mmCIF file of C-alpha atoms in Angstrom:
data_model
loop_
_atom_site.group_PDB
_atom_site.id
_atom_site.type_symbol
_atom_site.label_atom_id
_atom_site.label_comp_id
_atom_site.label_asym_id
_atom_site.label_seq_id
_atom_site.Cartn_x
_atom_site.Cartn_y
_atom_site.Cartn_z
ATOM 1 C CA MET A 1 144.550 100.321 95.050
ATOM 2 C CA ALA A 2 142.438 102.224 92.882
ATOM 3 C CA THR A 3 142.792 106.333 93.279
ATOM 4 C CA ARG A 4 139.996 108.381 93.648
ATOM 5 C CA ARG A 5 140.404 112.307 92.648
ATOM 6 C CA HIS A 6 136.745 112.900 93.726
ATOM 7 C CA ASP A 7 135.220 110.346 96.153
ATOM 8 C CA PRO A 8 132.872 111.595 98.400
ATOM 9 C CA ALA A 9 131.916 108.472 100.543
ATOM 10 C CA ARG A 10 135.595 107.887 101.119
ATOM 11 C CA ARG A 11 135.081 109.178 104.716
ATOM 12 C CA ASP A 12 132.051 107.105 105.398
ATOM 13 C CA ARG A 13 134.118 103.894 104.339
ATOM 14 C CA ILE A 14 136.875 104.890 106.381
ATOM 15 C CA ILE A 15 134.299 105.500 109.033
ATOM 16 C CA ASP A 16 132.661 102.044 108.533
ATOM 17 C CA ALA A 17 136.462 99.771 107.735
ATOM 18 C CA THR A 18 137.994 101.036 111.083
ATOM 19 C CA LEU A 19 134.487 99.143 113.098
ATOM 20 C CA GLN A 20 134.883 95.871 110.287
ATOM 21 C CA VAL A 21 139.102 96.452 111.303
ATOM 22 C CA ILE A 22 138.467 96.985 115.346
ATOM 23 C CA ALA A 23 135.920 93.713 115.071
ATOM 24 C CA GLU A 24 138.330 91.823 113.489
ATOM 25 C CA GLY A 25 141.143 92.675 116.094
ATOM 26 C CA GLY A 26 140.064 94.700 118.420
ATOM 27 C CA VAL A 27 140.801 98.664 119.121
ATOM 28 C CA ALA A 28 144.619 97.588 119.980
ATOM 29 C CA GLY A 29 144.755 96.210 116.896
ATOM 30 C CA THR A 30 143.755 99.019 114.525
ATOM 31 C CA SER A 31 145.923 101.371 113.016
ATOM 32 C CA HIS A 32 145.391 103.462 110.168
ATOM 33 C CA ARG A 33 147.682 101.510 107.592
ATOM 34 C CA ARG A 34 145.056 98.144 108.311
ATOM 35 C CA VAL A 35 141.730 101.015 108.274
ATOM 36 C CA ALA A 36 143.147 102.731 104.915
ATOM 37 C CA GLU A 37 143.580 99.048 103.253
ATOM 38 C CA ARG A 38 140.195 98.384 104.231
ATOM 39 C CA ALA A 39 138.892 101.816 103.124
ATOM 40 C CA GLU A 40 140.417 101.012 99.904
ATOM 41 C CA VAL A 41 141.897 104.927 99.823
ATOM 42 C CA PRO A 42 145.544 106.114 100.431
ATOM 43 C CA LEU A 43 147.362 106.551 103.675
ATOM 44 C CA GLY A 44 147.156 110.295 103.553
ATOM 45 C CA SER A 45 143.764 110.620 103.278
ATOM 46 C CA MET A 46 143.601 109.468 107.087
ATOM 47 C CA THR A 47 144.952 112.411 108.531
ATOM 48 C CA TYR A 48 142.733 114.367 105.875
ATOM 49 C CA HIS A 49 139.760 113.173 107.559
ATOM 50 C CA PHE A 50 140.665 112.558 110.890
ATOM 51 C CA ALA A 51 143.631 114.272 112.871
ATOM 52 C CA SER A 52 143.675 111.502 115.527
ATOM 53 C CA MET A 53 142.603 107.820 116.000
ATOM 54 C CA ASP A 54 141.316 109.094 118.876
ATOM 55 C CA GLU A 55 139.335 110.983 116.226
ATOM 56 C CA LEU A 56 138.537 108.097 114.530
ATOM 57 C CA LEU A 57 137.566 105.736 116.897
ATOM 58 C CA ARG A 58 135.005 108.710 118.073
ATOM 59 C CA GLU A 59 133.680 108.973 114.812
ATOM 60 C CA ALA A 60 133.272 105.126 114.513
ATOM 61 C CA PHE A 61 131.935 104.545 117.352
ATOM 62 C CA THR A 62 129.267 106.881 117.492
ATOM 63 C CA ARG A 63 128.251 105.772 114.025
ATOM 64 C CA PHE A 64 127.928 102.122 116.451
ATOM 65 C CA ALA A 65 125.820 103.109 118.513
ATOM 66 C CA LEU A 66 123.867 104.865 116.886
ATOM 67 C CA ARG A 67 123.336 102.329 114.806
ATOM 68 C CA ILE A 68 122.258 99.979 117.619
ATOM 69 C CA SER A 69 120.417 102.727 119.079
ATOM 70 C CA GLU A 70 117.570 102.571 116.119
ATOM 71 C CA ARG A 71 117.225 99.517 115.802
ATOM 72 C CA PHE A 72 116.488 99.534 119.935
ATOM 73 C CA ALA A 73 113.822 101.924 119.673
ATOM 74 C CA ALA A 74 112.353 100.480 116.242
ATOM 75 C CA ARG A 75 111.882 96.837 118.126
ATOM 76 C CA ILE A 76 110.904 98.697 121.673
ATOM 77 C CA GLY A 77 108.943 101.152 119.669
ATOM 78 C CA GLU A 78 106.568 98.172 118.148
ATOM 79 C CA ALA A 79 105.277 97.738 121.780
ATOM 80 C CA ALA A 80 101.987 98.555 122.638
ATOM 81 C CA ASP A 81 101.870 97.247 126.603
ATOM 82 C CA LEU A 82 104.210 96.234 129.266
ATOM 83 C CA GLU A 83 103.424 92.474 127.392
ATOM 84 C CA GLY A 84 104.676 93.582 123.935
ATOM 85 C CA LEU A 85 107.773 95.282 126.177
ATOM 86 C CA VAL A 86 108.319 91.789 127.427
ATOM 87 C CA GLU A 87 108.626 90.175 123.678
ATOM 88 C CA ALA A 88 110.419 92.813 122.664
ATOM 89 C CA VAL A 89 112.681 92.769 124.844
ATOM 90 C CA VAL A 90 113.615 89.177 124.100
ATOM 91 C CA HIS A 91 113.780 89.485 120.419
ATOM 92 C CA LEU A 92 116.564 92.007 121.640
ATOM 93 C CA VAL A 93 118.545 90.072 123.452
ATOM 94 C CA HIS A 94 117.869 86.511 121.304
ATOM 95 C CA ASP A 95 118.195 88.357 117.992
ATOM 96 C CA ASP A 96 118.544 91.861 117.077
ATOM 97 C CA LEU A 97 121.538 92.473 119.115
ATOM 98 C CA ALA A 98 123.356 89.421 118.841
ATOM 99 C CA ALA A 99 122.980 89.949 115.225
ATOM 100 C CA GLY A 100 126.579 88.700 114.959
ATOM 101 C CA GLN A 101 130.013 88.559 116.515
ATOM 102 C CA ASP A 102 131.011 91.360 115.151
ATOM 103 C CA GLU A 103 128.379 93.666 117.437
ATOM 104 C CA LEU A 104 129.456 91.995 120.349
ATOM 105 C CA VAL A 105 133.077 92.891 119.783
ATOM 106 C CA LEU A 106 132.115 96.263 118.950
ATOM 107 C CA THR A 107 129.732 96.552 122.373
ATOM 108 C CA LEU A 108 133.033 95.511 124.608
ATOM 109 C CA GLU A 109 135.724 97.328 122.443
ATOM 110 C CA LEU A 110 133.157 100.358 123.574
ATOM 111 C CA TYR A 111 132.947 99.945 126.868
ATOM 112 C CA THR A 112 136.532 98.888 127.855
ATOM 113 C CA LEU A 113 137.565 102.741 125.598
ATOM 114 C CA ALA A 114 134.712 104.352 127.586
ATOM 115 C CA ALA A 115 135.904 102.923 131.418
ATOM 116 C CA ARG A 116 139.477 103.882 130.534
ATOM 117 C CA GLN A 117 138.483 107.442 129.077
ATOM 118 C CA PRO A 118 136.105 110.183 129.141
ATOM 119 C CA ALA A 119 135.692 110.744 125.505
ATOM 120 C CA PHE A 120 134.565 107.122 124.543
ATOM 121 C CA ARG A 121 132.353 107.504 128.229
ATOM 122 C CA GLN A 122 129.922 110.484 126.696
ATOM 123 C CA ILE A 123 128.981 107.660 123.741
ATOM 124 C CA THR A 124 127.863 105.284 126.112
ATOM 125 C CA ARG A 125 126.161 107.898 127.303
ATOM 126 C CA ASP A 126 124.406 108.844 124.992
ATOM 127 C CA TRP A 127 123.770 105.109 123.753
ATOM 128 C CA MET A 128 122.259 104.624 127.208
ATOM 129 C CA ARG A 129 120.143 107.688 127.047
ATOM 130 C CA ARG A 130 118.921 106.945 123.963
ATOM 131 C CA SER A 131 118.022 103.432 124.893
ATOM 132 C CA ARG A 132 116.120 104.442 128.122
ATOM 133 C CA GLU A 133 114.261 107.451 126.380
ATOM 134 C CA ALA A 134 112.578 104.390 124.092
ATOM 135 C CA LEU A 135 111.913 102.425 127.408
ATOM 136 C CA GLY A 136 110.555 105.177 128.941
ATOM 137 C CA ARG A 137 107.221 105.639 126.577
ATOM 138 C CA LEU A 138 106.286 102.121 128.241
ATOM 139 C CA VAL A 139 108.121 102.040 132.183
ATOM 140 C CA ASP A 140 108.742 104.742 134.471
ATOM 141 C CA ALA A 141 112.148 106.029 134.867
ATOM 142 C CA ARG A 142 113.678 103.483 137.763
ATOM 143 C CA ARG A 143 112.445 100.411 135.871
ATOM 144 C CA THR A 144 113.633 102.063 131.955
ATOM 145 C CA HIS A 145 117.516 101.805 133.996
ATOM 146 C CA GLU A 146 116.348 97.978 135.396
ATOM 147 C CA VAL A 147 115.198 97.372 131.926
ATOM 148 C CA ASP A 148 118.090 98.555 130.184
ATOM 149 C CA ALA A 149 120.992 97.036 132.334
ATOM 150 C CA LEU A 150 118.601 93.728 132.136
ATOM 151 C CA ILE A 151 119.115 93.743 128.385
ATOM 152 C CA GLU A 152 122.756 94.775 128.184
ATOM 153 C CA GLY A 153 123.318 91.677 130.711
ATOM 154 C CA LEU A 154 121.205 89.311 129.044
ATOM 155 C CA PHE A 155 122.711 90.140 125.968
ATOM 156 C CA ILE A 156 126.281 89.695 127.183
ATOM 157 C CA HIS A 157 125.818 86.589 128.783
ATOM 158 C CA ALA A 158 123.691 85.710 125.645
ATOM 159 C CA GLN A 159 126.770 85.795 123.599
ATOM 160 C CA LEU A 160 129.478 84.302 125.753
ATOM 161 C CA ASP A 161 127.736 81.823 128.587
ATOM 162 C CA PRO A 162 128.647 78.154 127.200
ATOM 163 C CA VAL A 163 125.140 77.817 127.843
ATOM 164 C CA PRO A 164 122.786 80.712 127.434
ATOM 165 C CA ARG A 165 119.693 81.019 128.632
ATOM 166 C CA GLY A 166 117.094 80.679 126.542
ATOM 167 C CA ARG A 167 113.991 82.745 125.456
ATOM 168 C CA ALA A 168 111.661 81.325 128.074
ATOM 169 C CA ALA A 169 113.571 82.588 130.921
ATOM 170 C CA THR A 170 114.491 85.905 129.509
ATOM 171 C CA ARG A 171 111.174 86.495 129.502
ATOM 172 C CA ALA A 172 110.089 85.825 132.660
ATOM 173 C CA ALA A 173 113.852 87.287 134.003
ATOM 174 C CA VAL A 174 112.011 90.726 132.242
ATOM 175 C CA ARG A 175 108.107 89.716 133.636
ATOM 176 C CA ARG A 176 109.644 89.807 137.126
ATOM 177 C CA LEU A 177 111.465 92.747 136.672
ATOM 178 C CA LEU A 178 108.285 94.922 135.639
ATOM 179 C CA SER A 179 106.185 93.085 137.606
ATOM 180 C CA PRO A 180 104.407 95.522 140.222
#
């Protein structure tokens, strides 16, 4: 491992490496040593940049949630009306959010941490707020919560169900929810 004296990108590499390590082995399998190896930084850099593993995990999951929120908002932002929203949700569930196994694992790991630790709960609350803000352009407050929850549930089922629902079933479910 080459040591870099001036390395302004080191902190970002550590955060990105943390997400990769979590995706491979879960939070339980994440250690300062594994992250340092993946980021190709000296082990001492870990405590220089992050006071604790919790701080590192919070930063990493915040970055992950922001990245997903931006993708979500961009897709929803393309919708001009309710039918456009239906199609945007279909794409989110079957394409954007299902971009890979890593994102499923990271999402579920974050949910697990949020269920156990209030500091991580705030990350999920902020993520939900951003999602609902994007949806709120086209639907009322009640429906933003319902559509957001439907998207999360359909995404998880699409990834884990041995016989996942297809696009037509997703489209029909969203239309039912959005019907007056």
